[in-house]
PDB file of C-alpha atoms in Angstrom:
ATOM      1  CA  MET A 215      76.161  10.904 -51.357  1.00  0.00           C
ATOM      2  CA  PHE A 216      74.567  14.302 -51.811  1.00  0.00           C
ATOM      3  CA  PRO A 217      70.850  14.889 -52.361  1.00  0.00           C
ATOM      4  CA  SER A 218      69.568  16.127 -55.692  1.00  0.00           C
ATOM      5  CA  SER A 219      68.858  19.860 -55.941  1.00  0.00           C
ATOM      6  CA  PHE A 220      65.637  21.153 -54.407  1.00  0.00           C
ATOM      7  CA  ASP A 221      63.820  24.385 -53.590  1.00  0.00           C
ATOM      8  CA  TYR A 222      63.077  25.423 -50.026  1.00  0.00           C
ATOM      9  CA  GLN A 223      60.177  27.242 -48.372  1.00  0.00           C
ATOM     10  CA  ARG A 224      59.494  27.891 -44.699  1.00  0.00           C
ATOM     11  CA  ALA A 225      55.897  27.758 -43.483  1.00  0.00           C
ATOM     12  CA  ASN A 226      54.882  29.873 -40.494  1.00  0.00           C
ATOM     13  CA  SER A 227      51.541  28.156 -39.913  1.00  0.00           C
ATOM     14  CA  VAL A 228      49.746  24.908 -40.667  1.00  0.00           C
ATOM     15  CA  GLN A 229      47.517  26.712 -43.160  1.00  0.00           C
ATOM     16  CA  GLU A 230      50.536  28.157 -44.954  1.00  0.00           C
ATOM     17  CA  ALA A 231      52.109  24.692 -45.127  1.00  0.00           C
ATOM     18  CA  LEU A 232      48.874  23.279 -46.571  1.00  0.00           C
ATOM     19  CA  ALA A 233      48.757  26.058 -49.153  1.00  0.00           C
ATOM     20  CA  LEU A 234      52.343  25.360 -50.190  1.00  0.00           C
ATOM     21  CA  LEU A 235      51.600  21.640 -50.473  1.00  0.00           C
ATOM     22  CA  SER A 236      48.621  22.450 -52.680  1.00  0.00           C
ATOM     23  CA  GLN A 237      50.824  24.589 -54.939  1.00  0.00           C
ATOM     24  CA  HIS A 238      53.654  22.040 -54.984  1.00  0.00           C
ATOM     25  CA  PRO A 239      52.094  18.543 -54.769  1.00  0.00           C
ATOM     26  CA  ASP A 240      55.467  16.770 -55.050  1.00  0.00           C
ATOM     27  CA  ALA A 241      56.993  18.727 -52.153  1.00  0.00           C
ATOM     28  CA  LYS A 242      57.877  17.089 -48.833  1.00  0.00           C
ATOM     29  CA  LEU A 243      57.504  18.448 -45.320  1.00  0.00           C
ATOM     30  CA  ILE A 244      60.575  18.648 -43.118  1.00  0.00           C
ATOM     31  CA  ALA A 245      60.882  19.354 -39.402  1.00  0.00           C
ATOM     32  CA  GLY A 246      63.723  17.479 -37.688  1.00  0.00           C
ATOM     33  CA  GLY A 247      64.746  15.827 -40.949  1.00  0.00           C
ATOM     34  CA  HIS A 248      66.037  12.590 -39.413  1.00  0.00           C
ATOM     35  CA  SER A 249      63.847  10.408 -41.620  1.00  0.00           C
ATOM     36  CA  LEU A 250      63.780  12.425 -44.840  1.00  0.00           C
ATOM     37  CA  LEU A 251      67.358  13.668 -45.170  1.00  0.00           C
ATOM     38  CA  PRO A 252      69.054  10.239 -45.042  1.00  0.00           C
ATOM     39  CA  ALA A 253      66.691   9.038 -47.787  1.00  0.00           C
ATOM     40  CA  MET A 254      67.497  12.131 -49.841  1.00  0.00           C
ATOM     41  CA  LYS A 255      71.243  11.616 -49.448  1.00  0.00           C
ATOM     42  CA  LEU A 256      70.847   8.092 -50.825  1.00  0.00           C
ATOM     43  CA  ARG A 257      68.628   9.434 -53.638  1.00  0.00           C
ATOM     44  CA  LEU A 258      65.814   7.210 -52.381  1.00  0.00           C
ATOM     45  CA  ALA A 259      63.749  10.392 -52.167  1.00  0.00           C
ATOM     46  CA  THR A 260      64.169  13.283 -54.580  1.00  0.00           C
ATOM     47  CA  PRO A 261      61.552  15.913 -53.697  1.00  0.00           C
ATOM     48  CA  PRO A 262      61.747  19.058 -55.826  1.00  0.00           C
ATOM     49  CA  MET A 263      60.889  21.208 -52.808  1.00  0.00           C
ATOM     50  CA  LEU A 264      61.136  21.004 -49.016  1.00  0.00           C
ATOM     51  CA  ILE A 265      58.580  22.825 -46.896  1.00  0.00           C
ATOM     52  CA  ASP A 266      60.074  23.538 -43.487  1.00  0.00           C
ATOM     53  CA  ILE A 267      57.460  23.382 -40.701  1.00  0.00           C
ATOM     54  CA  SER A 268      59.918  23.322 -37.802  1.00  0.00           C
ATOM     55  CA  LYS A 269      59.300  26.966 -36.834  1.00  0.00           C
ATOM     56  CA  ILE A 270      55.509  26.906 -36.761  1.00  0.00           C
ATOM     57  CA  ASP A 271      54.611  28.731 -33.550  1.00  0.00           C
ATOM     58  CA  ASP A 272      51.409  26.963 -32.599  1.00  0.00           C
ATOM     59  CA  PHE A 273      50.633  25.518 -29.167  1.00  0.00           C
ATOM     60  CA  THR A 274      48.979  22.392 -30.536  1.00  0.00           C
ATOM     61  CA  MET A 275      51.969  21.643 -32.782  1.00  0.00           C
ATOM     62  CA  ASN A 276      54.508  22.099 -29.980  1.00  0.00           C
ATOM     63  CA  ALA A 277      52.681  21.013 -26.833  1.00  0.00           C
ATOM     64  CA  VAL A 278      53.483  18.292 -24.356  1.00  0.00           C
ATOM     65  CA  SER A 279      50.777  18.913 -21.798  1.00  0.00           C
ATOM     66  CA  PRO A 280      47.844  17.390 -19.920  1.00  0.00           C
ATOM     67  CA  THR A 281      44.357  17.573 -21.372  1.00  0.00           C
ATOM     68  CA  ARG A 282      41.288  18.547 -19.354  1.00  0.00           C
ATOM     69  CA  ASP A 283      40.162  14.933 -19.052  1.00  0.00           C
ATOM     70  CA  GLY A 284      43.517  13.799 -17.653  1.00  0.00           C
ATOM     71  CA  GLY A 285      45.032  12.555 -20.888  1.00  0.00           C
ATOM     72  CA  THR A 286      48.035  13.940 -22.751  1.00  0.00           C
ATOM     73  CA  LEU A 287      48.400  16.222 -25.759  1.00  0.00           C
ATOM     74  CA  ILE A 288      51.635  15.875 -27.739  1.00  0.00           C
ATOM     75  CA  GLY A 289      52.258  18.218 -30.639  1.00  0.00           C
ATOM     76  CA  ALA A 290      53.649  16.830 -33.872  1.00  0.00           C
ATOM     77  CA  LEU A 291      56.712  19.088 -33.539  1.00  0.00           C
ATOM     78  CA  ALA A 292      57.565  17.862 -30.034  1.00  0.00           C
ATOM     79  CA  THR A 293      61.087  16.447 -30.073  1.00  0.00           C
ATOM     80  CA  HIS A 294      61.978  13.023 -28.731  1.00  0.00           C
ATOM     81  CA  ALA A 295      63.938  14.689 -25.918  1.00  0.00           C
ATOM     82  CA  LYS A 296      60.930  16.794 -24.926  1.00  0.00           C
ATOM     83  CA  ILE A 297      58.695  13.730 -24.848  1.00  0.00           C
ATOM     84  CA  ALA A 298      61.250  11.713 -22.870  1.00  0.00           C
ATOM     85  CA  GLY A 299      61.276  14.425 -20.209  1.00  0.00           C
ATOM     86  CA  GLY A 300      57.576  15.231 -20.321  1.00  0.00           C
ATOM     87  CA  GLN A 301      55.949  15.272 -16.900  1.00  0.00           C
ATOM     88  CA  PHE A 302      52.540  14.176 -18.175  1.00  0.00           C
ATOM     89  CA  VAL A 303      53.743  11.621 -20.729  1.00  0.00           C
ATOM     90  CA  PRO A 304      52.874   7.936 -20.139  1.00  0.00           C
ATOM     91  CA  PHE A 305      55.828   5.859 -18.989  1.00  0.00           C
ATOM     92  CA  ALA A 306      55.902   3.678 -22.121  1.00  0.00           C
ATOM     93  CA  LEU A 307      56.127   6.742 -24.355  1.00  0.00           C
ATOM     94  CA  GLN A 308      58.806   8.349 -22.191  1.00  0.00           C
ATOM     95  CA  THR A 309      60.819   5.131 -22.380  1.00  0.00           C
ATOM     96  CA  ALA A 310      60.469   4.817 -26.152  1.00  0.00           C
ATOM     97  CA  ALA A 311      61.490   8.442 -26.731  1.00  0.00           C
ATOM     98  CA  SER A 312      64.534   8.073 -24.492  1.00  0.00           C
ATOM     99  CA  LEU A 313      65.747   5.053 -26.512  1.00  0.00           C
ATOM    100  CA  ILE A 314      65.605   6.708 -29.944  1.00  0.00           C
ATOM    101  CA  GLY A 315      68.972   7.278 -31.637  1.00  0.00           C
ATOM    102  CA  ASP A 316      71.457   9.432 -29.767  1.00  0.00           C
ATOM    103  CA  MET A 317      71.301  12.799 -28.033  1.00  0.00           C
ATOM    104  CA  GLN A 318      71.538  14.780 -31.274  1.00  0.00           C
ATOM    105  CA  VAL A 319      68.717  12.793 -32.865  1.00  0.00           C
ATOM    106  CA  ARG A 320      66.523  13.107 -29.768  1.00  0.00           C
ATOM    107  CA  ASN A 321      67.041  16.872 -29.656  1.00  0.00           C
ATOM    108  CA  MET A 322      66.061  17.379 -33.313  1.00  0.00           C
ATOM    109  CA  GLY A 323      63.771  14.531 -34.379  1.00  0.00           C
ATOM    110  CA  THR A 324      60.010  14.965 -33.949  1.00  0.00           C
ATOM    111  CA  ILE A 325      57.220  12.539 -33.176  1.00  0.00           C
ATOM    112  CA  GLY A 326      55.102  13.793 -36.079  1.00  0.00           C
ATOM    113  CA  GLY A 327      57.820  13.152 -38.616  1.00  0.00           C
ATOM    114  CA  SER A 328      58.562   9.738 -37.155  1.00  0.00           C
ATOM    115  CA  ILE A 329      55.010   8.418 -37.278  1.00  0.00           C
ATOM    116  CA  ALA A 330      54.309   9.945 -40.702  1.00  0.00           C
ATOM    117  CA  HIS A 331      57.407   8.153 -42.026  1.00  0.00           C
ATOM    118  CA  ALA A 332      56.161   4.871 -40.488  1.00  0.00           C
ATOM    119  CA  ASP A 333      59.463   3.049 -40.470  1.00  0.00           C
ATOM    120  CA  PRO A 334      58.686  -0.582 -39.535  1.00  0.00           C
ATOM    121  CA  ALA A 335      61.463  -0.474 -36.914  1.00  0.00           C
ATOM    122  CA  ALA A 336      60.457   2.845 -35.313  1.00  0.00           C
ATOM    123  CA  ASP A 337      59.608   2.864 -31.613  1.00  0.00           C
ATOM    124  CA  TYR A 338      56.566   5.138 -31.443  1.00  0.00           C
ATOM    125  CA  PRO A 339      54.052   3.095 -33.472  1.00  0.00           C
ATOM    126  CA  ALA A 340      53.868   0.205 -31.004  1.00  0.00           C
ATOM    127  CA  VAL A 341      53.534   2.583 -28.067  1.00  0.00           C
ATOM    128  CA  LEU A 342      50.765   4.615 -29.705  1.00  0.00           C
ATOM    129  CA  LEU A 343      48.915   1.392 -30.513  1.00  0.00           C
ATOM    130  CA  ALA A 344      49.221   0.174 -26.932  1.00  0.00           C
ATOM    131  CA  LEU A 345      48.064   3.512 -25.527  1.00  0.00           C
ATOM    132  CA  GLY A 346      45.105   3.710 -27.898  1.00  0.00           C
ATOM    133  CA  ALA A 347      46.278   7.091 -29.159  1.00  0.00           C
ATOM    134  CA  GLU A 348      44.482   9.368 -31.591  1.00  0.00           C
ATOM    135  CA  ILE A 349      46.386  11.117 -34.390  1.00  0.00           C
ATOM    136  CA  HIS A 350      44.939  14.516 -35.290  1.00  0.00           C
ATOM    137  CA  VAL A 351      45.646  15.678 -38.824  1.00  0.00           C
ATOM    138  CA  GLU A 352      44.740  18.624 -41.036  1.00  0.00           C
ATOM    139  CA  GLY A 353      44.458  18.693 -44.796  1.00  0.00           C
ATOM    140  CA  PRO A 354      42.812  20.506 -47.684  1.00  0.00           C
ATOM    141  CA  ASN A 355      39.452  19.003 -46.697  1.00  0.00           C
ATOM    142  CA  GLY A 356      39.715  20.031 -43.061  1.00  0.00           C
ATOM    143  CA  ALA A 357      40.691  18.307 -39.819  1.00  0.00           C
ATOM    144  CA  ARG A 358      40.121  14.688 -38.895  1.00  0.00           C
ATOM    145  CA  VAL A 359      41.117  12.163 -36.249  1.00  0.00           C
ATOM    146  CA  ILE A 360      42.714   8.796 -37.047  1.00  0.00           C
ATOM    147  CA  ALA A 361      42.902   6.078 -34.405  1.00  0.00           C
ATOM    148  CA  ALA A 362      46.381   4.609 -34.011  1.00  0.00           C
ATOM    149  CA  ASP A 363      44.829   1.211 -34.806  1.00  0.00           C
ATOM    150  CA  ASP A 364      43.993   2.538 -38.294  1.00  0.00           C
ATOM    151  CA  PHE A 365      46.999   4.803 -38.874  1.00  0.00           C
ATOM    152  CA  PHE A 366      49.850   2.368 -39.624  1.00  0.00           C
ATOM    153  CA  THR A 367      48.732   0.489 -42.702  1.00  0.00           C
ATOM    154  CA  ASP A 368      51.858  -1.097 -44.227  1.00  0.00           C
ATOM    155  CA  LEU A 369      55.604  -0.766 -44.726  1.00  0.00           C
ATOM    156  CA  PHE A 370      56.370   2.984 -44.694  1.00  0.00           C
ATOM    157  CA  THR A 371      52.656   3.580 -45.313  1.00  0.00           C
ATOM    158  CA  THR A 372      50.009   5.337 -43.223  1.00  0.00           C
ATOM    159  CA  ALA A 373      46.378   6.403 -43.506  1.00  0.00           C
ATOM    160  CA  LEU A 374      47.433   9.985 -44.237  1.00  0.00           C
ATOM    161  CA  GLN A 375      45.856  11.352 -47.390  1.00  0.00           C
ATOM    162  CA  PRO A 376      47.848  13.472 -49.877  1.00  0.00           C
ATOM    163  CA  ASN A 377      48.751  16.882 -48.442  1.00  0.00           C
ATOM    164  CA  GLU A 378      47.592  16.024 -44.911  1.00  0.00           C
ATOM    165  CA  ILE A 379      49.758  17.108 -41.984  1.00  0.00           C
ATOM    166  CA  VAL A 380      50.006  15.451 -38.564  1.00  0.00           C
ATOM    167  CA  VAL A 381      49.174  18.156 -36.022  1.00  0.00           C
ATOM    168  CA  SER A 382      49.057  16.370 -32.677  1.00  0.00           C
ATOM    169  CA  ILE A 383      48.688  13.088 -30.837  1.00  0.00           C
ATOM    170  CA  ARG A 384      46.183  12.730 -28.014  1.00  0.00           C
ATOM    171  CA  ILE A 385      46.411   9.955 -25.452  1.00  0.00           C
ATOM    172  CA  ARG A 386      43.415   9.038 -23.353  1.00  0.00           C
ATOM    173  CA  PRO A 387      43.544   9.052 -19.522  1.00  0.00           C
ATOM    174  CA  ALA A 388      45.110   5.930 -18.088  1.00  0.00           C
ATOM    175  CA  GLY A 389      42.924   5.574 -15.000  1.00  0.00           C
ATOM    176  CA  THR A 390      43.925   4.931 -11.397  1.00  0.00           C
ATOM    177  CA  ARG A 391      44.709   1.218 -11.775  1.00  0.00           C
ATOM    178  CA  ALA A 392      46.737   1.379 -14.974  1.00  0.00           C
ATOM    179  CA  ALA A 393      50.327   1.326 -16.136  1.00  0.00           C
ATOM    180  CA  SER A 394      52.324   1.083 -19.336  1.00  0.00           C
ATOM    181  CA  ALA A 395      55.814  -0.002 -20.386  1.00  0.00           C
ATOM    182  CA  TYR A 396      58.016  -0.468 -23.440  1.00  0.00           C
ATOM    183  CA  ALA A 397      60.809  -3.007 -23.932  1.00  0.00           C
ATOM    184  CA  LYS A 398      63.148  -3.015 -26.915  1.00  0.00           C
ATOM    185  CA  HIS A 399      65.970  -4.986 -28.493  1.00  0.00           C
ATOM    186  CA  PRO A 400      67.893  -2.347 -30.492  1.00  0.00           C
ATOM    187  CA  HIS A 401      69.971  -2.997 -33.575  1.00  0.00           C
ATOM    188  CA  PRO A 402      73.598  -2.484 -32.463  1.00  0.00           C
ATOM    189  CA  ALA A 403      74.414  -0.216 -35.410  1.00  0.00           C
ATOM    190  CA  SER A 404      71.305   1.877 -35.970  1.00  0.00           C
ATOM    191  CA  GLY A 405      69.532   1.725 -32.622  1.00  0.00           C
ATOM    192  CA  PHE A 406      66.265   0.941 -34.414  1.00  0.00           C
ATOM    193  CA  ALA A 407      64.085  -1.772 -32.922  1.00  0.00           C
ATOM    194  CA  VAL A 408      64.881  -5.283 -34.098  1.00  0.00           C
ATOM    195  CA  ALA A 409      61.780  -5.828 -32.022  1.00  0.00           C
ATOM    196  CA  GLY A 410      60.039  -3.686 -29.450  1.00  0.00           C
ATOM    197  CA  VAL A 411      56.901  -4.367 -27.432  1.00  0.00           C
ATOM    198  CA  ALA A 412      54.651  -1.802 -25.751  1.00  0.00           C
ATOM    199  CA  VAL A 413      52.071  -2.694 -23.130  1.00  0.00           C
ATOM    200  CA  ALA A 414      49.225  -0.763 -21.489  1.00  0.00           C
ATOM    201  CA  ILE A 415      47.212  -2.527 -18.793  1.00  0.00           C
ATOM    202  CA  ALA A 416      44.238  -1.437 -16.683  1.00  0.00           C
ATOM    203  CA  ALA A 417      42.942  -3.485 -13.761  1.00  0.00           C
ATOM    204  CA  ASN A 418      39.678  -3.953 -11.881  1.00  0.00           C
ATOM    205  CA  PRO A 419      39.449  -3.353  -8.121  1.00  0.00           C
ATOM    206  CA  ASP A 420      40.047  -7.092  -7.612  1.00  0.00           C
ATOM    207  CA  ARG A 421      43.319  -6.722  -9.615  1.00  0.00           C
ATOM    208  CA  THR A 422      42.101  -8.724 -12.588  1.00  0.00           C
ATOM    209  CA  VAL A 423      42.936  -7.251 -15.993  1.00  0.00           C
ATOM    210  CA  SER A 424      40.118  -5.128 -17.423  1.00  0.00           C
ATOM    211  CA  THR A 425      41.982  -3.735 -20.446  1.00  0.00           C
ATOM    212  CA  ALA A 426      45.037  -5.144 -22.182  1.00  0.00           C
ATOM    213  CA  ARG A 427      46.704  -3.550 -25.184  1.00  0.00           C
ATOM    214  CA  VAL A 428      49.981  -5.064 -26.375  1.00  0.00           C
ATOM    215  CA  ALA A 429      51.753  -4.079 -29.602  1.00  0.00           C
ATOM    216  CA  VAL A 430      54.979  -4.964 -31.374  1.00  0.00           C
ATOM    217  CA  THR A 431      57.226  -2.958 -33.697  1.00  0.00           C
ATOM    218  CA  GLY A 432      60.334  -3.943 -35.631  1.00  0.00           C
ATOM    219  CA  ALA A 433      59.310  -7.548 -36.062  1.00  0.00           C
ATOM    220  CA  CYS A 434      56.899  -7.134 -38.972  1.00  0.00           C
ATOM    221  CA  ALA A 435      56.259  -4.831 -41.922  1.00  0.00           C
ATOM    222  CA  LYS A 436      54.213  -2.572 -39.662  1.00  0.00           C
ATOM    223  CA  ALA A 437      53.506  -2.194 -35.982  1.00  0.00           C
ATOM    224  CA  GLN A 438      50.574  -4.332 -34.877  1.00  0.00           C
ATOM    225  CA  ARG A 439      48.611  -5.480 -31.858  1.00  0.00           C
ATOM    226  CA  LEU A 440      49.368  -8.853 -30.265  1.00  0.00           C
ATOM    227  CA  SER A 441      45.752  -9.924 -29.958  1.00  0.00           C
ATOM    228  CA  ALA A 442      46.412 -13.441 -28.668  1.00  0.00           C
ATOM    229  CA  THR A 443      48.549 -12.083 -25.839  1.00  0.00           C
ATOM    230  CA  GLU A 444      45.888  -9.480 -25.017  1.00  0.00           C
ATOM    231  CA  ASN A 445      43.128 -12.096 -24.914  1.00  0.00           C
ATOM    232  CA  ALA A 446      45.232 -14.361 -22.693  1.00  0.00           C
ATOM    233  CA  LEU A 447      45.510 -11.579 -20.109  1.00  0.00           C
ATOM    234  CA  MET A 448      41.888 -10.453 -19.976  1.00  0.00           C
ATOM    235  CA  GLY A 449      39.982 -11.177 -16.774  1.00  0.00           C
ATOM    236  CA  LYS A 450      42.965 -12.770 -15.035  1.00  0.00           C
ATOM    237  CA  PRO A 451      45.141 -11.485 -12.213  1.00  0.00           C
ATOM    238  CA  LEU A 452      48.343  -9.881 -13.454  1.00  0.00           C
ATOM    239  CA  ASN A 453      50.991 -12.115 -11.938  1.00  0.00           C
ATOM    240  CA  ALA A 454      54.197 -13.785 -13.042  1.00  0.00           C
ATOM    241  CA  ASP A 455      52.549 -17.045 -14.118  1.00  0.00           C
ATOM    242  CA  ASN A 456      49.841 -15.359 -16.185  1.00  0.00           C
ATOM    243  CA  ILE A 457      52.364 -12.982 -17.715  1.00  0.00           C
ATOM    244  CA  GLN A 458      54.557 -15.890 -18.784  1.00  0.00           C
ATOM    245  CA  ALA A 459      51.625 -17.782 -20.283  1.00  0.00           C
ATOM    246  CA  ALA A 460      50.274 -14.736 -22.142  1.00  0.00           C
ATOM    247  CA  ALA A 461      53.668 -13.652 -23.466  1.00  0.00           C
ATOM    248  CA  MET A 462      54.394 -17.108 -24.864  1.00  0.00           C
ATOM    249  CA  THR A 463      51.051 -17.269 -26.705  1.00  0.00           C
ATOM    250  CA  ASP A 464      51.482 -17.629 -30.457  1.00  0.00           C
ATOM    251  CA  ASN A 465      50.358 -14.429 -32.227  1.00  0.00           C
ATOM    252  CA  MET A 466      51.015 -15.909 -35.675  1.00  0.00           C
ATOM    253  CA  LEU A 467      53.302 -13.037 -36.657  1.00  0.00           C
ATOM    254  CA  ASP A 468      54.516 -12.701 -40.230  1.00  0.00           C
ATOM    255  CA  CYS A 469      57.977 -11.504 -39.241  1.00  0.00           C
ATOM    256  CA  LEU A 470      60.678  -9.869 -41.320  1.00  0.00           C
ATOM    257  CA  SER A 471      64.035 -11.535 -41.899  1.00  0.00           C
ATOM    258  CA  ASP A 472      67.429  -9.996 -42.656  1.00  0.00           C
ATOM    259  CA  GLN A 473      71.143 -10.571 -42.100  1.00  0.00           C
ATOM    260  CA  TYR A 474      70.927  -9.537 -38.460  1.00  0.00           C
ATOM    261  CA  ALA A 475      67.776 -11.354 -37.343  1.00  0.00           C
ATOM    262  CA  SER A 476      65.706 -14.129 -38.871  1.00  0.00           C
ATOM    263  CA  ALA A 477      61.917 -14.148 -38.792  1.00  0.00           C
ATOM    264  CA  GLU A 478      62.027 -16.873 -36.140  1.00  0.00           C
ATOM    265  CA  TYR A 479      64.359 -14.802 -33.967  1.00  0.00           C
ATOM    266  CA  ARG A 480      62.141 -11.729 -34.237  1.00  0.00           C
ATOM    267  CA  ALA A 481      59.113 -13.811 -33.244  1.00  0.00           C
ATOM    268  CA  HIS A 482      61.077 -15.130 -30.257  1.00  0.00           C
ATOM    269  CA  LEU A 483      62.148 -11.599 -29.308  1.00  0.00           C
ATOM    270  CA  SER A 484      58.558 -10.378 -29.420  1.00  0.00           C
ATOM    271  CA  ARG A 485      57.576 -12.990 -26.826  1.00  0.00           C
ATOM    272  CA  ILE A 486      60.519 -12.220 -24.520  1.00  0.00           C
ATOM    273  CA  LEU A 487      59.998  -8.471 -24.791  1.00  0.00           C
ATOM    274  CA  ALA A 488      56.261  -8.848 -24.138  1.00  0.00           C
ATOM    275  CA  ARG A 489      57.107 -10.722 -20.941  1.00  0.00           C
ATOM    276  CA  ASN A 490      59.630  -8.046 -19.927  1.00  0.00           C
ATOM    277  CA  ALA A 491      57.253  -5.153 -20.606  1.00  0.00           C
ATOM    278  CA  LEU A 492      54.394  -6.898 -18.761  1.00  0.00           C
ATOM    279  CA  THR A 493      56.682  -7.559 -15.817  1.00  0.00           C
ATOM    280  CA  THR A 494      57.566  -3.865 -15.672  1.00  0.00           C
ATOM    281  CA  VAL A 495      53.837  -3.015 -15.699  1.00  0.00           C
ATOM    282  CA  LEU A 496      53.256  -5.453 -12.828  1.00  0.00           C
ATOM    283  CA  GLU A 497      56.026  -3.798 -10.813  1.00  0.00           C
ATOM    284  CA  ARG A 498      54.609  -0.329 -11.501  1.00  0.00           C
ATOM    285  CA  MET A 499      51.107  -1.337 -10.448  1.00  0.00           C
ATOM    286  CA  GLN A 500      52.117  -2.797  -7.086  1.00  0.00           C
TER     287      GLN A 500
END
């Protein structure tokens, strides 16, 4: 199908994009277009105007770079391919970016557009939750920071207010005894996550777990932390037995069900993928 007719404007700065959104409240932002355009072709979205932000020449919007404290700054316009090859990007985020779609999608799609769209089967949300990321946004009332834990609120729904724009994602320093990983079961047709689990672990000098953040995407209506698995890891040595026990802990997930995968299968996948991601973290920390 073809999208309905629409007007088009290109913004050259964040402030210009915000001004255009204020003038045209029903307009939609577009950068890579890999979330919005398919919906428009199916007439699931019929915005009267598209505001193109893909050419905004701003370091914060385009960066993939280290921060002064040893963390990582990722601009909202950074493509999946750029993140996958980023030297300072945490391993879990590199992995997730490298598994998105195909080469064409990775070279055009952006992290800002992906997380603002909040598809329940997208890869980034679980990784940002596991890494404890901060999402920096700007809107008509100024700039603010939203913790990843508060950003993904429901199916295709985020904490973004009307006319707010995602500007960047900041990831805190991992520390010397820390590692992350992402494991995914992709849908064979779309490549989206039937389930995907991201893990970020930090350890004490005695190798017991000091911080455990584990999150799942694809299985439920939104990405969410696996708190029972996290609690089962805390204070214990990260080894095969403890990984198995923690991964098999019941997180009481309210999983989605469709023709490809039942809710029970998605719950099972989340446990297996948690074990796989934790095993990768163990290997990377040795």
